[in-house]
Coordinates of C-alpha atoms in Angstrom, one line a residue:
M1 CA -11.6 -137.2 -161.3
N2 CA -12.9 -134.5 -158.9
P3 CA -12.7 -135.3 -155.2
P4 CA -16.0 -136.2 -153.5
V5 CA -18.0 -133.3 -152.4
S6 CA -18.2 -134.8 -148.9
G7 CA -14.5 -134.2 -148.5
T8 CA -14.7 -130.4 -149.1
R9 CA -17.9 -130.2 -147.1
D10 CA -16.2 -131.9 -144.1
A11 CA -13.1 -129.7 -144.4
W12 CA -15.2 -126.5 -144.3
R13 CA -17.3 -127.7 -141.4
T14 CA -14.2 -128.7 -139.4
F15 CA -12.7 -125.3 -140.1
A16 CA -15.9 -123.4 -139.2
D17 CA -16.2 -125.3 -135.9
A18 CA -12.6 -124.5 -135.0
A19 CA -13.0 -120.8 -136.1
A20 CA -16.2 -120.2 -134.1
P21 CA -14.4 -118.9 -130.9
T22 CA -12.3 -116.5 -133.0
L23 CA -15.4 -115.2 -134.8
A24 CA -17.3 -114.7 -131.6
A25 CA -14.3 -112.8 -130.1
W26 CA -14.0 -110.6 -133.2
Q27 CA -17.7 -109.6 -132.9
R28 CA -17.1 -108.5 -129.4
V29 CA -14.0 -106.5 -130.5
L30 CA -16.0 -104.5 -133.0
D31 CA -18.0 -102.9 -130.2
D32 CA -14.8 -101.6 -128.4
P33 CA -12.0 -101.0 -130.9
A34 CA -10.4 -98.4 -128.5
A35 CA -9.7 -100.9 -125.8
T36 CA -8.5 -103.5 -128.3
Q37 CA -6.1 -101.0 -130.0
R38 CA -4.7 -99.9 -126.6
Q39 CA -4.0 -103.5 -125.8
R40 CA -2.4 -104.2 -129.1
L41 CA 0.0 -101.3 -128.9
A42 CA 0.9 -102.1 -125.3
Q43 CA 1.6 -105.7 -126.2
I44 CA 3.8 -104.9 -129.2
L45 CA 5.8 -102.4 -127.3
D46 CA 6.3 -104.6 -124.2
T47 CA 7.2 -107.6 -126.3
N48 CA 9.9 -105.7 -128.2
R49 CA 11.2 -103.3 -125.6
D50 CA 14.6 -105.0 -125.4
T51 CA 15.3 -105.0 -129.2
A52 CA 17.8 -102.6 -130.7
F53 CA 14.9 -100.5 -132.1
G54 CA 13.0 -100.7 -128.8
R55 CA 15.9 -99.5 -126.8
A56 CA 16.7 -96.7 -129.2
H57 CA 13.2 -95.4 -129.0
G58 CA 12.6 -95.9 -125.3
F59 CA 9.8 -98.5 -125.6
A60 CA 10.1 -99.3 -121.9
Q61 CA 9.1 -95.7 -121.0
I62 CA 6.1 -95.4 -123.4
A63 CA 2.8 -95.4 -121.4
D64 CA 0.3 -94.5 -124.1
A65 CA -0.3 -93.7 -127.8
A66 CA 0.6 -90.0 -127.3
Q67 CA 4.0 -90.9 -125.9
Y68 CA 4.5 -93.4 -128.7
R69 CA 3.9 -90.7 -131.3
E70 CA 6.4 -88.4 -129.5
R71 CA 9.2 -91.0 -129.4
V72 CA 8.7 -92.7 -132.8
S73 CA 8.2 -90.9 -136.0
V74 CA 6.2 -92.0 -139.0
H75 CA 8.4 -94.1 -141.3
S76 CA 8.5 -94.7 -145.0
Y77 CA 10.1 -97.9 -146.1
A78 CA 13.3 -96.0 -147.1
E79 CA 13.5 -94.6 -143.5
L80 CA 13.0 -98.0 -141.9
E81 CA 15.2 -99.8 -144.4
P82 CA 18.5 -99.4 -142.4
W83 CA 16.9 -101.3 -139.5
I84 CA 15.6 -104.0 -141.9
E85 CA 19.1 -104.4 -143.4
R86 CA 20.5 -104.6 -139.9
A87 CA 18.0 -107.3 -139.1
Q88 CA 19.3 -109.3 -142.1
R89 CA 22.9 -109.1 -140.8
D90 CA 22.6 -109.3 -137.0
T91 CA 21.9 -112.4 -134.9
Q92 CA 20.6 -110.4 -131.9
P93 CA 17.1 -108.9 -131.9
V94 CA 16.9 -105.8 -134.0
L95 CA 13.2 -104.9 -134.7
T96 CA 11.5 -107.8 -132.9
A97 CA 12.2 -110.1 -130.1
Q98 CA 11.1 -113.0 -132.3
P99 CA 13.6 -113.5 -135.2
P100 CA 12.0 -113.2 -138.6
L101 CA 11.0 -116.5 -140.1
F102 CA 11.7 -115.0 -143.5
F103 CA 11.8 -111.6 -145.3
E104 CA 9.1 -111.4 -147.9
R105 CA 9.7 -109.5 -151.1
T106 CA 7.1 -107.1 -152.3
S107 CA 6.2 -107.1 -156.0
G108 CA 3.6 -104.3 -156.4
N109 CA 3.6 -101.3 -158.7
S110 CA 6.3 -99.4 -156.9
A111 CA 9.7 -99.4 -158.4
Q112 CA 11.5 -100.3 -155.2
Q113 CA 11.4 -103.9 -154.1
K114 CA 11.0 -104.1 -150.3
R115 CA 11.9 -106.9 -147.9
I116 CA 9.3 -107.2 -145.2
P117 CA 10.2 -109.2 -142.0
Y118 CA 7.7 -111.9 -141.3
T119 CA 7.7 -113.1 -137.7
A120 CA 5.5 -115.7 -136.0
A121 CA 3.6 -112.9 -134.4
F122 CA 3.0 -111.2 -137.8
L123 CA 1.9 -114.4 -139.3
G124 CA -0.5 -114.8 -136.4
E125 CA -2.0 -111.4 -137.1
L126 CA -2.4 -112.4 -140.8
Q127 CA -3.9 -115.8 -140.0
H128 CA -6.3 -114.2 -137.6
A129 CA -7.7 -112.0 -140.3
L130 CA -7.9 -114.9 -142.8
T131 CA -9.8 -117.0 -140.2
I132 CA -12.4 -114.2 -139.6
W133 CA -12.9 -113.6 -143.4
L134 CA -13.3 -117.3 -144.3
A135 CA -15.4 -118.2 -141.3
D136 CA -17.8 -115.3 -142.0
L137 CA -17.8 -116.1 -145.7
Y138 CA -18.8 -119.7 -145.0
R139 CA -21.5 -118.5 -142.6
R140 CA -23.0 -116.2 -145.2
V141 CA -22.4 -118.4 -148.3
P142 CA -22.3 -122.0 -147.2
E143 CA -22.5 -123.1 -150.8
I144 CA -18.8 -122.5 -151.1
G145 CA -18.3 -125.7 -149.2
E146 CA -20.1 -127.7 -151.9
G147 CA -17.0 -127.8 -154.1
R148 CA -13.4 -126.8 -154.4
A149 CA -11.9 -123.3 -154.4
Y150 CA -9.3 -121.4 -156.5
W151 CA -7.2 -119.0 -154.6
S152 CA -4.8 -116.9 -156.7
I153 CA -1.3 -118.1 -156.0
S154 CA 1.1 -116.4 -158.3
P155 CA 4.4 -118.1 -159.0
P156 CA 7.4 -116.5 -157.2
L157 CA 9.3 -114.1 -159.4
Q158 CA 12.7 -115.0 -157.7
A159 CA 14.0 -118.1 -156.1
P160 CA 14.2 -117.8 -152.3
G161 CA 17.6 -116.6 -151.1
R162 CA 19.4 -116.1 -147.8
A163 CA 20.3 -113.0 -145.8
P164 CA 23.8 -112.7 -144.4
N165 CA 22.6 -114.0 -141.0
G166 CA 20.9 -117.1 -142.7
I167 CA 17.3 -116.0 -142.6
P168 CA 15.4 -116.9 -145.8
I169 CA 14.6 -114.1 -148.2
G170 CA 11.3 -114.8 -150.0
S171 CA 8.8 -117.6 -149.1
E172 CA 8.6 -120.8 -151.1
S173 CA 4.9 -120.2 -151.7
D174 CA 2.0 -118.1 -150.4
F175 CA 0.9 -121.3 -148.6
A176 CA 3.7 -120.6 -146.2
Y177 CA 1.4 -117.9 -144.7
L178 CA -1.0 -120.6 -143.5
D179 CA 1.5 -122.9 -141.7
G180 CA 0.2 -123.8 -138.2
S181 CA -3.2 -122.2 -138.6
I182 CA -6.6 -123.7 -138.8
V183 CA -6.9 -122.2 -142.3
A184 CA -4.3 -124.7 -143.5
G185 CA -6.9 -127.4 -143.2
L186 CA -8.7 -125.9 -146.2
A187 CA -5.6 -126.4 -148.4
A188 CA -7.0 -129.8 -149.5
T189 CA -10.0 -128.1 -151.0
L190 CA -8.0 -126.0 -153.3
I191 CA -7.5 -126.3 -157.1
V192 CA -3.7 -126.4 -157.7
P193 CA -2.5 -126.3 -161.3
R194 CA -0.1 -129.1 -162.4
L195 CA 3.1 -127.2 -163.0
A196 CA 6.5 -128.3 -164.0
S197 CA 9.3 -127.4 -161.6
D198 CA 10.5 -124.6 -163.9
A199 CA 7.0 -123.4 -164.9
S200 CA 7.2 -120.3 -162.8
D201 CA 9.8 -119.1 -165.3
D202 CA 7.3 -119.3 -168.1
T203 CA 4.3 -117.1 -167.5
S204 CA 2.4 -118.3 -170.5
A205 CA 2.8 -121.9 -169.5
W206 CA 1.7 -121.1 -165.9
R207 CA -1.4 -119.2 -167.2
R208 CA -2.3 -122.1 -169.5
Q209 CA -2.0 -124.7 -166.9
T210 CA -4.0 -122.6 -164.4
L211 CA -6.8 -122.2 -167.0
L212 CA -6.8 -125.9 -167.7
A213 CA -7.0 -126.8 -164.0
L214 CA -9.9 -124.4 -163.5
I215 CA -11.9 -125.7 -166.5
E216 CA -11.3 -129.3 -165.5
A217 CA -12.9 -128.5 -162.1
A218 CA -16.7 -128.9 -162.7
D219 CA -17.1 -128.6 -158.9
L220 CA -15.5 -125.1 -158.6
A221 CA -17.5 -123.3 -155.9
F222 CA -15.3 -120.3 -154.9
I223 CA -12.8 -118.0 -156.6
S224 CA -10.6 -115.7 -154.6
V225 CA -8.3 -113.3 -156.5
W226 CA -6.9 -109.9 -155.7
S227 CA -7.4 -107.8 -158.8
P228 CA -10.3 -108.4 -161.1
T229 CA -7.9 -107.7 -164.0
F230 CA -6.0 -110.9 -163.1
L231 CA -9.1 -113.0 -163.7
T232 CA -10.0 -111.0 -166.8
S233 CA -6.6 -111.6 -168.3
L234 CA -6.8 -115.3 -167.4
L235 CA -10.1 -115.7 -169.3
R236 CA -9.2 -113.4 -172.2
P237 CA -7.8 -116.2 -174.4
L238 CA -11.1 -118.0 -174.1
F239 CA -13.6 -115.2 -174.8
D240 CA -11.7 -112.7 -177.0
A241 CA -11.3 -113.9 -180.6
D242 CA -8.9 -111.0 -181.2
D243 CA -6.5 -112.2 -178.6
P244 CA -3.4 -113.5 -180.4
T245 CA -3.4 -116.7 -178.3
H246 CA -7.1 -117.4 -178.7
R247 CA -7.0 -120.2 -181.3
D248 CA -3.9 -121.9 -179.9
T249 CA -5.3 -121.9 -176.4
L250 CA -8.7 -123.3 -177.4
A251 CA -7.0 -126.0 -179.5
W252 CA -4.7 -126.9 -176.6
L253 CA -7.6 -127.1 -174.2
E254 CA -9.7 -129.2 -176.6
A255 CA -6.8 -131.7 -176.7
A256 CA -6.3 -131.8 -173.0
L257 CA -9.8 -131.8 -171.6
P258 CA -12.1 -134.9 -171.2
A259 CA -15.2 -134.9 -173.4
P260 CA -17.7 -133.6 -170.7
R261 CA -15.5 -130.6 -170.0
R262 CA -14.9 -129.9 -173.7
A263 CA -18.7 -129.7 -174.1
A264 CA -19.1 -127.4 -171.1
L265 CA -16.4 -125.1 -172.5
R266 CA -18.2 -125.0 -175.9
H267 CA -21.4 -124.0 -174.2
A268 CA -19.7 -121.3 -172.2
L269 CA -18.1 -119.9 -175.3
E270 CA -21.4 -119.8 -177.1
A271 CA -23.1 -118.1 -174.2
G272 CA -20.2 -115.7 -173.4
S273 CA -20.4 -116.5 -169.7
C274 CA -19.0 -119.1 -167.3
D275 CA -22.2 -120.6 -165.7
A276 CA -22.0 -123.6 -168.0
L277 CA -18.4 -124.2 -167.0
W278 CA -18.9 -123.8 -163.2
P279 CA -22.6 -124.3 -162.3
R280 CA -21.7 -124.7 -158.6
L281 CA -19.7 -121.4 -158.4
A282 CA -21.3 -119.6 -155.4
A283 CA -18.9 -116.7 -154.8
V284 CA -16.1 -114.6 -156.3
S285 CA -14.0 -112.4 -154.1
C286 CA -11.8 -109.6 -155.5
W287 CA -11.1 -105.9 -155.1
M288 CA -14.2 -104.0 -155.9
D289 CA -13.4 -100.4 -154.9
G290 CA -11.0 -97.7 -156.0
P291 CA -9.6 -98.1 -159.5
S292 CA -10.8 -101.8 -159.5
R293 CA -14.5 -100.8 -159.3
D294 CA -15.3 -100.6 -163.0
Y295 CA -13.2 -103.7 -163.9
A296 CA -15.0 -105.8 -161.4
A297 CA -18.4 -104.6 -162.6
T298 CA -17.5 -105.5 -166.2
L299 CA -16.2 -108.9 -165.2
Q300 CA -19.4 -109.8 -163.2
A301 CA -21.3 -110.4 -166.5
R302 CA -19.1 -113.5 -167.1
F303 CA -20.3 -115.0 -163.8
P304 CA -24.1 -114.5 -163.5
Q305 CA -24.3 -117.6 -161.1
A306 CA -22.0 -116.2 -158.4
R307 CA -22.2 -113.7 -155.6
W308 CA -19.5 -111.1 -155.8
L309 CA -17.9 -110.1 -152.5
P310 CA -15.3 -107.3 -151.9
K311 CA -11.7 -108.1 -150.9
S312 CA -10.2 -106.3 -148.0
L313 CA -7.2 -104.0 -148.1
F314 CA -4.3 -106.4 -147.7
A315 CA -0.7 -105.5 -148.4
T316 CA 2.6 -107.5 -148.0
E317 CA 3.3 -105.2 -145.1
A318 CA 0.0 -105.3 -143.3
I319 CA -3.7 -106.4 -143.2
V320 CA -5.7 -103.2 -143.0
S321 CA -9.2 -104.4 -143.2
V322 CA -11.2 -107.7 -143.0
P323 CA -14.1 -108.8 -145.2
F324 CA -17.0 -109.2 -142.7
G325 CA -20.7 -108.8 -142.9
D326 CA -22.9 -107.5 -145.7
D327 CA -22.5 -103.8 -145.2
E328 CA -20.5 -101.6 -147.6
G329 CA -16.7 -101.7 -147.2
C330 CA -14.7 -103.8 -144.7
P331 CA -14.0 -103.2 -141.0
L332 CA -10.5 -102.1 -140.0
A333 CA -8.5 -105.1 -138.7
V334 CA -8.4 -103.7 -135.2
A335 CA -7.6 -107.0 -133.5
G336 CA -4.4 -107.5 -135.6
H337 CA -2.2 -104.5 -135.9
Y338 CA -2.2 -101.1 -134.2
F339 CA -3.5 -98.3 -136.6
E340 CA -3.2 -94.6 -136.8
C341 CA -5.0 -92.5 -139.3
I342 CA -3.6 -89.2 -140.8
F343 CA -5.9 -86.6 -142.3
D344 CA -4.7 -84.4 -145.2
D345 CA -4.0 -81.6 -142.7
G346 CA -1.6 -83.8 -140.8
T347 CA -4.0 -84.5 -137.9
V348 CA -3.5 -88.0 -136.4
R349 CA -6.5 -89.9 -135.1
E350 CA -7.0 -93.4 -133.7
T351 CA -9.5 -95.8 -135.3
H352 CA -12.3 -95.2 -132.8
E353 CA -12.1 -91.5 -133.5
L354 CA -13.1 -91.8 -137.2
A355 CA -16.5 -91.1 -138.6
P356 CA -18.3 -91.9 -141.9
G357 CA -17.0 -89.7 -144.7
D358 CA -13.4 -89.3 -143.3
I359 CA -10.6 -89.9 -145.8
V360 CA -7.3 -90.7 -144.2
Q361 CA -3.9 -92.3 -144.8
I362 CA -3.1 -95.5 -142.9
V363 CA -0.1 -95.9 -140.6
V364 CA 0.5 -99.3 -139.0
T365 CA 2.5 -100.9 -136.2
T366 CA 2.8 -104.7 -136.6
G367 CA 4.1 -107.7 -134.8
G368 CA 6.6 -108.0 -137.7
G369 CA 8.6 -104.9 -136.6
L370 CA 7.1 -102.2 -138.7
Y371 CA 6.6 -99.2 -136.3
R372 CA 4.5 -96.3 -137.4
Y373 CA 4.9 -97.5 -141.0
A374 CA 3.2 -95.3 -143.7
L375 CA 1.5 -97.8 -146.0
G376 CA 0.8 -95.2 -148.6
D377 CA -2.9 -96.1 -148.9
R378 CA -5.8 -93.6 -148.6
V379 CA -9.1 -95.0 -147.4
R380 CA -12.6 -93.6 -146.9
V381 CA -14.8 -94.5 -143.9
V382 CA -18.1 -95.6 -145.5
C383 CA -20.0 -96.7 -142.4
M384 CA -19.6 -98.4 -139.0
T385 CA -20.0 -101.9 -137.7
D386 CA -20.8 -101.2 -134.0
R387 CA -18.0 -98.8 -133.2
T388 CA -15.5 -99.9 -135.7
P389 CA -15.1 -98.0 -139.0
R390 CA -15.7 -99.9 -142.3
I391 CA -13.4 -98.6 -145.0
E392 CA -13.0 -98.7 -148.8
F393 CA -9.8 -98.1 -150.7
V394 CA -9.5 -94.7 -152.4
G395 CA -6.0 -94.7 -153.9
R396 CA -2.3 -94.5 -153.2
V397 CA -0.6 -91.6 -151.5
G398 CA 2.4 -90.5 -153.4
A399 CA 1.6 -92.5 -156.6
H400 CA 3.0 -89.7 -158.8
S401 CA 5.0 -89.1 -161.9
D402 CA 7.6 -86.4 -162.1
L403 CA 9.6 -86.4 -165.3
V404 CA 10.6 -82.8 -165.3
G405 CA 9.0 -81.3 -162.2
E406 CA 5.3 -81.6 -163.3
K407 CA 4.4 -83.6 -160.1
L408 CA 1.3 -85.4 -161.3
D409 CA -0.4 -87.5 -158.7
E410 CA -2.8 -90.4 -159.4
A411 CA -5.7 -88.9 -157.5
G412 CA -5.5 -85.7 -159.6
V413 CA -5.1 -87.6 -162.8
A414 CA -8.1 -89.9 -162.0
S415 CA -10.2 -86.8 -161.4
V416 CA -9.3 -85.3 -164.8
L417 CA -9.9 -88.6 -166.6
A418 CA -13.3 -89.1 -164.9
A419 CA -14.4 -85.7 -166.3
C420 CA -13.0 -86.4 -169.8
I421 CA -13.6 -90.1 -170.6
A422 CA -17.0 -91.4 -171.7
A423 CA -18.9 -93.5 -169.2
G424 CA -18.0 -97.2 -169.6
D425 CA -14.7 -96.6 -171.3
S426 CA -11.3 -97.1 -169.5
A427 CA -8.2 -94.9 -169.6
C428 CA -4.8 -94.4 -168.0
L429 CA -2.0 -91.8 -168.4
V430 CA 1.4 -93.2 -169.2
P431 CA 4.7 -91.3 -169.2
C432 CA 6.9 -91.5 -172.3
A433 CA 10.2 -90.5 -170.7
A434 CA 12.4 -91.5 -173.7
A435 CA 10.8 -88.9 -176.1
D436 CA 12.3 -85.5 -176.8
P437 CA 10.6 -83.7 -175.2
P438 CA 9.1 -86.2 -172.8
H439 CA 5.3 -86.3 -172.8
Y440 CA 2.4 -88.4 -171.6
V441 CA 0.3 -90.8 -173.6
L442 CA -3.3 -91.3 -172.8
L443 CA -4.5 -94.8 -173.5
V444 CA -8.2 -95.1 -174.1
A445 CA -10.0 -98.4 -174.5
S446 CA -13.5 -98.2 -176.0
E447 CA -15.9 -99.9 -178.4
V448 CA -16.2 -96.8 -180.6
P449 CA -13.4 -94.5 -181.9
C450 CA -12.8 -91.3 -179.8
D451 CA -12.0 -87.8 -181.1
R452 CA -8.3 -88.0 -180.2
D453 CA -7.6 -84.3 -180.8
A454 CA -10.5 -83.1 -178.7
L455 CA -9.7 -85.6 -175.9
S456 CA -6.0 -84.4 -175.9
V457 CA -7.1 -80.8 -175.5
A458 CA -9.6 -81.7 -172.7
V459 CA -7.1 -83.7 -170.7
E460 CA -4.4 -81.1 -171.2
S461 CA -6.8 -78.5 -169.9
G462 CA -7.5 -80.6 -166.8
L463 CA -3.9 -81.4 -166.1
A464 CA -2.9 -77.7 -166.6
R465 CA -5.0 -76.8 -163.5
S466 CA -1.9 -78.1 -161.7
F467 CA 0.6 -75.3 -161.5
H468 CA 3.6 -77.6 -161.9
Y469 CA 2.2 -79.3 -165.0
A470 CA 1.2 -76.0 -166.6
H471 CA 4.7 -74.6 -165.8
A472 CA 6.4 -77.6 -167.5
R473 CA 4.2 -77.2 -170.6
R474 CA 4.7 -73.5 -170.8
F475 CA 8.5 -73.8 -170.9
A476 CA 8.3 -76.8 -173.3
Q477 CA 9.8 -79.2 -170.8
L478 CA 6.9 -81.5 -171.7
G479 CA 5.2 -82.1 -175.0
P480 CA 1.4 -82.3 -175.2
V481 CA -0.6 -85.3 -174.2
R482 CA -0.9 -87.8 -177.1
V483 CA -3.9 -90.1 -177.3
R484 CA -3.9 -93.8 -178.4
H485 CA -7.2 -95.4 -179.0
L486 CA -7.4 -99.2 -178.2
A487 CA -10.4 -100.6 -180.1
G488 CA -12.5 -103.2 -178.5
S489 CA -13.7 -103.9 -175.0
P490 CA -12.8 -101.3 -172.3
A491 CA -11.3 -104.3 -170.4
R492 CA -8.5 -104.5 -173.0
L493 CA -6.6 -101.8 -171.2
A494 CA -6.5 -103.7 -168.0
D495 CA -5.3 -106.8 -169.9
L496 CA -2.4 -104.8 -171.5
L497 CA -1.5 -103.3 -168.1
Q498 CA -1.5 -106.8 -166.7
Q499 CA 0.9 -108.0 -169.4
A500 CA 3.2 -105.0 -169.1
A501 CA 3.4 -105.3 -165.3
E502 CA 4.1 -109.0 -165.4
Q503 CA 6.8 -108.4 -168.1
T504 CA 8.5 -106.0 -165.8
G505 CA 8.6 -108.0 -162.6
V506 CA 5.2 -107.6 -160.9
R507 CA 3.6 -110.8 -159.8
A508 CA 0.4 -111.7 -161.8
G509 CA -1.9 -111.6 -158.8
D510 CA -0.6 -108.2 -157.5
V511 CA -1.3 -106.0 -160.6
K512 CA -3.7 -103.2 -159.8
P513 CA -5.6 -101.0 -162.3
R514 CA -4.1 -97.6 -162.5
A515 CA -5.2 -94.1 -163.6
L516 CA -1.5 -93.1 -163.8
V517 CA 1.3 -95.6 -164.5
N518 CA 4.3 -94.2 -162.6
R519 CA 6.7 -97.1 -162.8
L520 CA 8.8 -96.2 -165.8
V521 CA 9.8 -99.8 -166.8
T522 CA 6.1 -100.8 -166.8
A523 CA 5.2 -97.6 -168.7
D524 CA 7.8 -98.4 -171.4
A525 CA 6.5 -102.0 -171.7
L526 CA 2.9 -100.7 -171.9
L527 CA 3.8 -98.2 -174.6
A528 CA 5.5 -100.9 -176.6
L529 CA 2.5 -103.2 -176.4
T530 CA 0.2 -100.4 -177.7
Q531 CA 2.6 -99.0 -180.2
R532 CA 0.8 -100.3 -183.3

């Protein structure tokens, strides 16, 4: 039985009333990001001046952003890691005056698993952004309050552990992020799959139970996921007759669903869309820029009844932007962290100094103890809300592959593929490090066969514009690009990348579309999946 609509409606109204002051304050902030950012930096430095990191870098003597840049260098995770490791051993304040509540593990596409300190202050910054997003979403699309919601909560890849000083490593659930916030009141409106205690160890069981819970929910009104490829892969066993689990999944669902939902499922399968399954679905939120753009556009055809809304740039380490308003992109989260923006020539600017068209790397300082931390994300300023830049994700900085010194980066590869691949098709370049000589495999998913030889030549020519790749080919350190055609929907490539990433330790909801797969264990898994 679905809960009464009045319950979800009341929960959303209660939340919206509680969030109204936060939303009003946020709208004032947008008109003066410079003052807000000065206050955020001063507050973070003053709060943490007596920590080990604060004393080592003279926080007490820093008067402004210029002095902050002089005393504290930009950090990668590897450069900050000794301090984070110390914060897992010591009982005295190392990075922050507040002790971390837990160290969250990252599980993205990078080969290195990071441990990010989550303090009460950092959770407050995160919850502030969630409050603004959801309150503005409800204001713009109140129909989401007419039914339940599904938020992508991936099962943890590892059981929580303990640091030497007793602080937990890993959260029990993503719901831990909501503790103590007004957003937590919406938890009762969420669709939560019925999972056995050990279901997180069985990805196929977790997916099947998630799909069942969604199809059972005739009142589904809102879907929030990160990558559109996650939702595509979840629905693939329903709509793709070539999927090896298609028949078994449908038979299992037929046996598990009540008669009205079985009928709705049959109607959806006949139509090839989900409006018969979820007639109340008002909105879907996911990444819709950068490498996710084409995948989101393809997926929208499955949900003609819903409004599609872009997700912000949100990493384990920081919240960079907040979905707000109807304009393109999302405003920088200037009321949360302190941001600096680095141009390709090394020039550093603050947020209020940006203009539409600027492309920059993001550096953050957070209440969790990340100081001048280089996120590795490149963003483009698309327009402004009052005086605050609205941004869209462009790609990762340093997402590169370097088997023998060829130094391929994702942005360059994406540019080559865009020039060589037919519109509507999807492709990614995958290193084959185990071959002799090593080489790259171009995976192309399309409805019609491609001329593999011609495509190999075209991609080789594009990659060879890079001196290092041309040098490696000239001296036979690398073999030529080989092409594998994946027949069927262009979305098939995203599904296979999703499978390969999950098989190699990336959480289901964190998998991102890629033009270049640079994580070798994921590359090997993807090549194995496409071998035949």
